[in-house]
Amino acid sequence: MSETGPAKSRRRTRSSEGDERLLDRELVDLPAELRWREWMMRVEAVIFASAEPVTREVLARVVGKDCSVDLLIDDLHEELRSRPYELVSVAGGWQHRSRSAYAPAIRASAAPTRSPAAVLSELESMVLMAIAYFQPATRSELGKIFGKEVSRDLIGSLRGAGFISSGPRSPTPGAPYTYVTTKHFLSAFGMETLRDLPDMEALEDAGLLSRHAVHAEPLSVEPDDDELVE
């Protein structure tokens, strides 16, 4: 019988801890220059292999205890300066990204990419942007921003893609769910924090969003209007 649930999780954790103990992190037998080079390659390999941004704490597991991860990253930035990809700081960690100058070539190739943002429709992108600015936001509030109902299917699509998750229940009648963005959202759009969002005033001037739309009239949300299975 195969293991499932907590037992399998504990086994995976023990295996990971064992791998970490077996790894020679300090590399004391190597000259200083070769030691630093090996640490750089380890850090780059971990970031390259990861599907999500890699935090400083994760990278610290593969280098010496007195090694500065930030200095390693600085050296990697310099080494990749002439490459068509770079290390970027997003969502609390680091990730490899293609340089924007090569975006036209990538699009022209029609090759499958790892960018999840490309699968969003224009409306999904706009709703996601509204959630990012007004979070936590309910479906009713989003409807007031766009002047039409935002469907549960659209919200479900954004949740399924990992861009949003449920926030606290709204204190309005019916206590509908609110929605907030996730770390995956930050990673997909190349942001370190929500402070990196474009300026709200510029979007208002362009007529894309209005911070006053949500409060233009009292909310009327039927009970359980936004009940989604968690």
Short mmCIF file of C-alpha atoms in Angstrom, two decimals:
data_model
loop_
_atom_site.label_atom_id
_atom_site.label_comp_id
_atom_site.label_asym_id
_atom_site.label_seq_id
_atom_site.Cartn_x
_atom_site.Cartn_y
_atom_site.Cartn_z
CA MET A 1 0.00 0.00 0.00
CA SER A 2 1.41 3.41 -0.95
CA GLU A 3 1.82 6.14 1.62
CA THR A 4 -0.41 9.21 1.48
CA GLY A 5 -1.14 12.30 3.54
CA PRO A 6 0.91 13.25 6.61
CA ALA A 7 3.05 10.09 6.56
CA LYS A 8 4.21 10.76 3.02
CA SER A 9 4.82 14.43 3.85
CA ARG A 10 6.96 13.52 6.89
CA ARG A 11 8.96 11.07 4.77
CA ARG A 12 9.60 13.76 2.14
CA THR A 13 10.67 16.23 4.85
CA ARG A 14 13.08 13.72 6.40
CA SER A 15 14.53 13.00 2.95
CA SER A 16 15.04 16.72 2.29
CA GLU A 17 16.72 17.21 5.65
CA GLY A 18 18.97 14.21 4.97
CA ASP A 19 20.00 15.62 1.57
CA GLU A 20 20.86 18.93 3.22
CA ARG A 21 23.02 17.24 5.85
CA LEU A 22 24.88 15.25 3.18
CA LEU A 23 25.71 18.35 1.15
CA ASP A 24 29.12 19.85 1.87
CA ARG A 25 28.10 23.47 2.36
CA GLU A 26 31.39 24.88 3.64
CA LEU A 27 33.74 23.44 0.97
CA VAL A 28 36.76 24.05 3.20
CA ASP A 29 38.98 21.88 0.99
CA LEU A 30 38.63 24.29 -1.93
CA PRO A 31 40.64 27.48 -2.42
CA ALA A 32 38.60 30.60 -1.64
CA GLU A 33 38.11 31.55 -5.30
CA LEU A 34 36.87 28.09 -6.33
CA ARG A 35 34.68 27.89 -3.21
CA TRP A 36 32.94 31.13 -4.13
CA ARG A 37 32.52 29.96 -7.72
CA GLU A 38 30.91 26.72 -6.58
CA TRP A 39 28.52 28.60 -4.32
CA MET A 40 27.55 30.87 -7.22
CA MET A 41 26.79 27.88 -9.46
CA ARG A 42 24.75 26.21 -6.72
CA VAL A 43 22.67 29.32 -6.21
CA GLU A 44 22.07 29.76 -9.93
CA ALA A 45 21.18 26.07 -10.32
CA VAL A 46 18.59 26.22 -7.52
CA ILE A 47 16.98 29.37 -8.96
CA PHE A 48 16.99 27.90 -12.48
CA ALA A 49 15.34 24.68 -11.33
CA SER A 50 12.64 26.32 -9.22
CA ALA A 51 9.18 27.05 -10.60
CA GLU A 52 8.71 29.87 -8.09
CA PRO A 53 10.92 32.70 -6.78
CA VAL A 54 13.59 31.34 -4.42
CA THR A 55 14.03 33.07 -1.07
CA ARG A 56 17.27 33.94 0.68
CA GLU A 57 16.49 31.30 3.34
CA VAL A 58 16.27 28.55 0.72
CA LEU A 59 19.52 29.58 -0.97
CA ALA A 60 21.30 29.67 2.39
CA ARG A 61 20.85 25.89 2.63
CA VAL A 62 23.37 25.25 -0.17
CA VAL A 63 26.19 27.66 0.77
CA GLY A 64 28.47 28.15 3.76
CA LYS A 65 26.94 29.54 6.93
CA ASP A 66 29.03 32.71 6.72
CA CYS A 67 28.48 33.20 3.00
CA SER A 68 26.54 36.31 1.88
CA VAL A 69 23.75 35.28 -0.47
CA ASP A 70 23.30 38.92 -1.52
CA LEU A 71 26.93 39.19 -2.64
CA LEU A 72 26.57 35.95 -4.61
CA ILE A 73 23.49 37.37 -6.31
CA ASP A 74 25.40 40.57 -7.12
CA ASP A 75 28.13 38.53 -8.80
CA LEU A 76 25.56 36.51 -10.73
CA HIS A 77 23.96 39.74 -11.96
CA GLU A 78 27.33 40.80 -13.35
CA GLU A 79 27.98 37.41 -14.91
CA LEU A 80 24.61 37.38 -16.68
CA ARG A 81 24.91 40.96 -17.92
CA SER A 82 25.65 39.81 -21.49
CA ARG A 83 23.03 37.04 -21.48
CA PRO A 84 19.44 37.30 -22.83
CA TYR A 85 18.10 36.45 -19.37
CA GLU A 86 18.71 37.85 -15.91
CA LEU A 87 17.99 37.33 -12.21
CA VAL A 88 15.11 39.45 -10.99
CA SER A 89 13.86 40.09 -7.47
CA VAL A 90 10.15 39.20 -7.28
CA ALA A 91 7.68 38.14 -4.56
CA GLY A 92 10.32 37.99 -1.85
CA GLY A 93 12.84 35.91 -3.80
CA TRP A 94 14.82 35.62 -7.03
CA GLN A 95 13.87 34.14 -10.39
CA HIS A 96 15.32 33.83 -13.90
CA ARG A 97 13.52 35.99 -16.46
CA SER A 98 14.10 36.70 -20.14
CA ARG A 99 15.17 40.28 -20.79
CA SER A 100 12.39 42.50 -22.15
CA ALA A 101 14.49 43.36 -25.21
CA TYR A 102 14.01 39.79 -26.43
CA ALA A 103 10.22 39.72 -25.96
CA PRO A 104 9.53 40.36 -29.69
CA ALA A 105 11.76 37.43 -30.68
CA ILE A 106 10.09 35.15 -28.14
CA ARG A 107 6.61 36.13 -29.38
CA ALA A 108 7.62 35.69 -33.02
CA SER A 109 8.91 32.20 -32.31
CA ALA A 110 5.48 31.12 -30.99
CA ALA A 111 7.35 28.82 -28.60
CA PRO A 112 5.45 27.78 -25.45
CA THR A 113 6.55 29.93 -22.52
CA ARG A 114 6.33 29.65 -18.76
CA SER A 115 4.60 33.03 -18.36
CA PRO A 116 1.16 32.47 -16.75
CA ALA A 117 0.06 36.03 -17.51
CA ALA A 118 -0.28 35.19 -21.22
CA VAL A 119 -3.36 32.98 -20.61
CA LEU A 120 -5.51 35.84 -19.24
CA SER A 121 -8.21 37.47 -21.31
CA GLU A 122 -8.45 41.27 -21.37
CA LEU A 123 -11.38 41.22 -18.91
CA GLU A 124 -9.59 38.80 -16.59
CA SER A 125 -6.53 41.06 -16.63
CA MET A 126 -8.65 44.12 -15.80
CA VAL A 127 -10.46 42.37 -12.95
CA LEU A 128 -7.17 41.11 -11.57
CA MET A 129 -5.77 44.64 -11.70
CA ALA A 130 -8.85 45.96 -9.85
CA ILE A 131 -8.44 43.32 -7.13
CA ALA A 132 -4.78 44.26 -6.77
CA TYR A 133 -5.65 47.93 -6.16
CA PHE A 134 -8.83 47.58 -4.10
CA GLN A 135 -8.15 44.39 -2.13
CA PRO A 136 -9.80 43.00 -0.20
CA ALA A 137 -12.65 43.37 -2.74
CA THR A 138 -15.96 41.55 -3.14
CA ARG A 139 -17.55 40.54 -6.41
CA SER A 140 -20.22 43.21 -5.89
CA GLU A 141 -17.55 45.90 -5.45
CA LEU A 142 -15.78 44.72 -8.60
CA GLY A 143 -19.09 44.92 -10.45
CA LYS A 144 -19.46 48.57 -9.45
CA ILE A 145 -15.97 49.33 -10.78
CA PHE A 146 -16.73 47.83 -14.21
CA GLY A 147 -20.43 48.75 -14.40
CA LYS A 148 -21.46 45.14 -14.92
CA GLU A 149 -21.50 41.87 -13.01
CA VAL A 150 -18.20 40.05 -12.58
CA SER A 151 -19.08 36.39 -12.91
CA ARG A 152 -18.22 33.66 -10.42
CA ASP A 153 -16.65 31.75 -13.33
CA LEU A 154 -14.19 34.59 -13.95
CA ILE A 155 -13.29 34.75 -10.26
CA GLY A 156 -12.89 30.96 -10.26
CA SER A 157 -10.57 31.18 -13.27
CA LEU A 158 -8.31 33.70 -11.49
CA ARG A 159 -8.34 31.54 -8.36
CA GLY A 160 -7.54 28.43 -10.37
CA ALA A 161 -4.57 30.19 -11.97
CA GLY A 162 -3.27 31.05 -8.51
CA PHE A 163 -3.49 34.83 -8.96
CA ILE A 164 -6.06 35.45 -6.21
CA SER A 165 -7.32 33.79 -3.05
CA SER A 166 -10.11 34.42 -0.55
CA GLY A 167 -9.62 37.26 1.89
CA PRO A 168 -11.63 37.99 5.04
CA ARG A 169 -15.42 37.94 4.85
CA SER A 170 -16.88 41.36 4.12
CA PRO A 171 -18.82 43.00 6.99
CA THR A 172 -21.60 43.86 4.51
CA PRO A 173 -24.99 42.00 4.45
CA GLY A 174 -24.55 38.37 3.49
CA ALA A 175 -20.86 38.44 4.49
CA PRO A 176 -19.61 37.70 0.95
CA TYR A 177 -16.06 36.61 0.31
CA THR A 178 -13.45 39.20 -0.47
CA TYR A 179 -10.55 38.50 -2.80
CA VAL A 180 -6.86 39.34 -2.52
CA THR A 181 -3.83 38.76 -4.72
CA THR A 182 -1.21 36.11 -4.00
CA LYS A 183 2.57 35.79 -4.12
CA HIS A 184 2.10 34.01 -7.43
CA PHE A 185 0.51 37.21 -8.77
CA LEU A 186 3.59 39.20 -7.75
CA SER A 187 5.88 36.62 -9.34
CA ALA A 188 3.94 36.42 -12.60
CA PHE A 189 3.98 40.19 -13.07
CA GLY A 190 7.54 40.72 -11.93
CA MET A 191 6.83 42.64 -8.73
CA GLU A 192 8.58 42.47 -5.39
CA THR A 193 5.60 43.88 -3.43
CA LEU A 194 2.27 45.57 -4.16
CA ARG A 195 4.09 48.88 -3.84
CA ASP A 196 5.44 48.14 -7.33
CA LEU A 197 1.97 48.48 -8.87
CA PRO A 198 1.63 51.34 -11.39
CA ASP A 199 0.51 54.65 -9.95
CA MET A 200 -3.25 54.73 -9.26
CA GLU A 201 -3.60 58.36 -10.37
CA ALA A 202 -2.22 57.52 -13.81
CA LEU A 203 -4.79 54.73 -14.19
CA GLU A 204 -7.58 57.07 -13.06
CA ASP A 205 -6.47 59.70 -15.60
CA ALA A 206 -6.60 57.00 -18.28
CA GLY A 207 -10.14 56.10 -17.17
CA LEU A 208 -9.21 52.52 -16.34
CA LEU A 209 -10.06 52.54 -12.62
CA SER A 210 -11.87 54.77 -10.16
CA ARG A 211 -11.16 54.55 -6.47
CA HIS A 212 -14.58 56.14 -5.78
CA ALA A 213 -16.67 53.70 -7.82
CA VAL A 214 -16.88 51.13 -5.06
CA HIS A 215 -18.47 53.59 -2.65
CA ALA A 216 -20.81 55.28 -5.10
CA GLU A 217 -23.91 53.54 -3.71
CA PRO A 218 -24.84 51.17 -0.86
CA LEU A 219 -23.97 47.53 -1.45
CA SER A 220 -26.83 45.05 -1.87
CA VAL A 221 -25.44 41.55 -1.79
CA GLU A 222 -27.75 38.60 -1.42
CA PRO A 223 -26.83 36.08 1.30
CA ASP A 224 -24.28 33.52 0.13
CA ASP A 225 -23.88 35.33 -3.21
CA ASP A 226 -20.16 34.63 -3.25
CA GLU A 227 -20.04 31.27 -1.50
CA LEU A 228 -17.28 29.28 -3.16
CA VAL A 229 -15.93 25.95 -2.06
CA GLU A 230 -12.59 26.47 -0.34
#
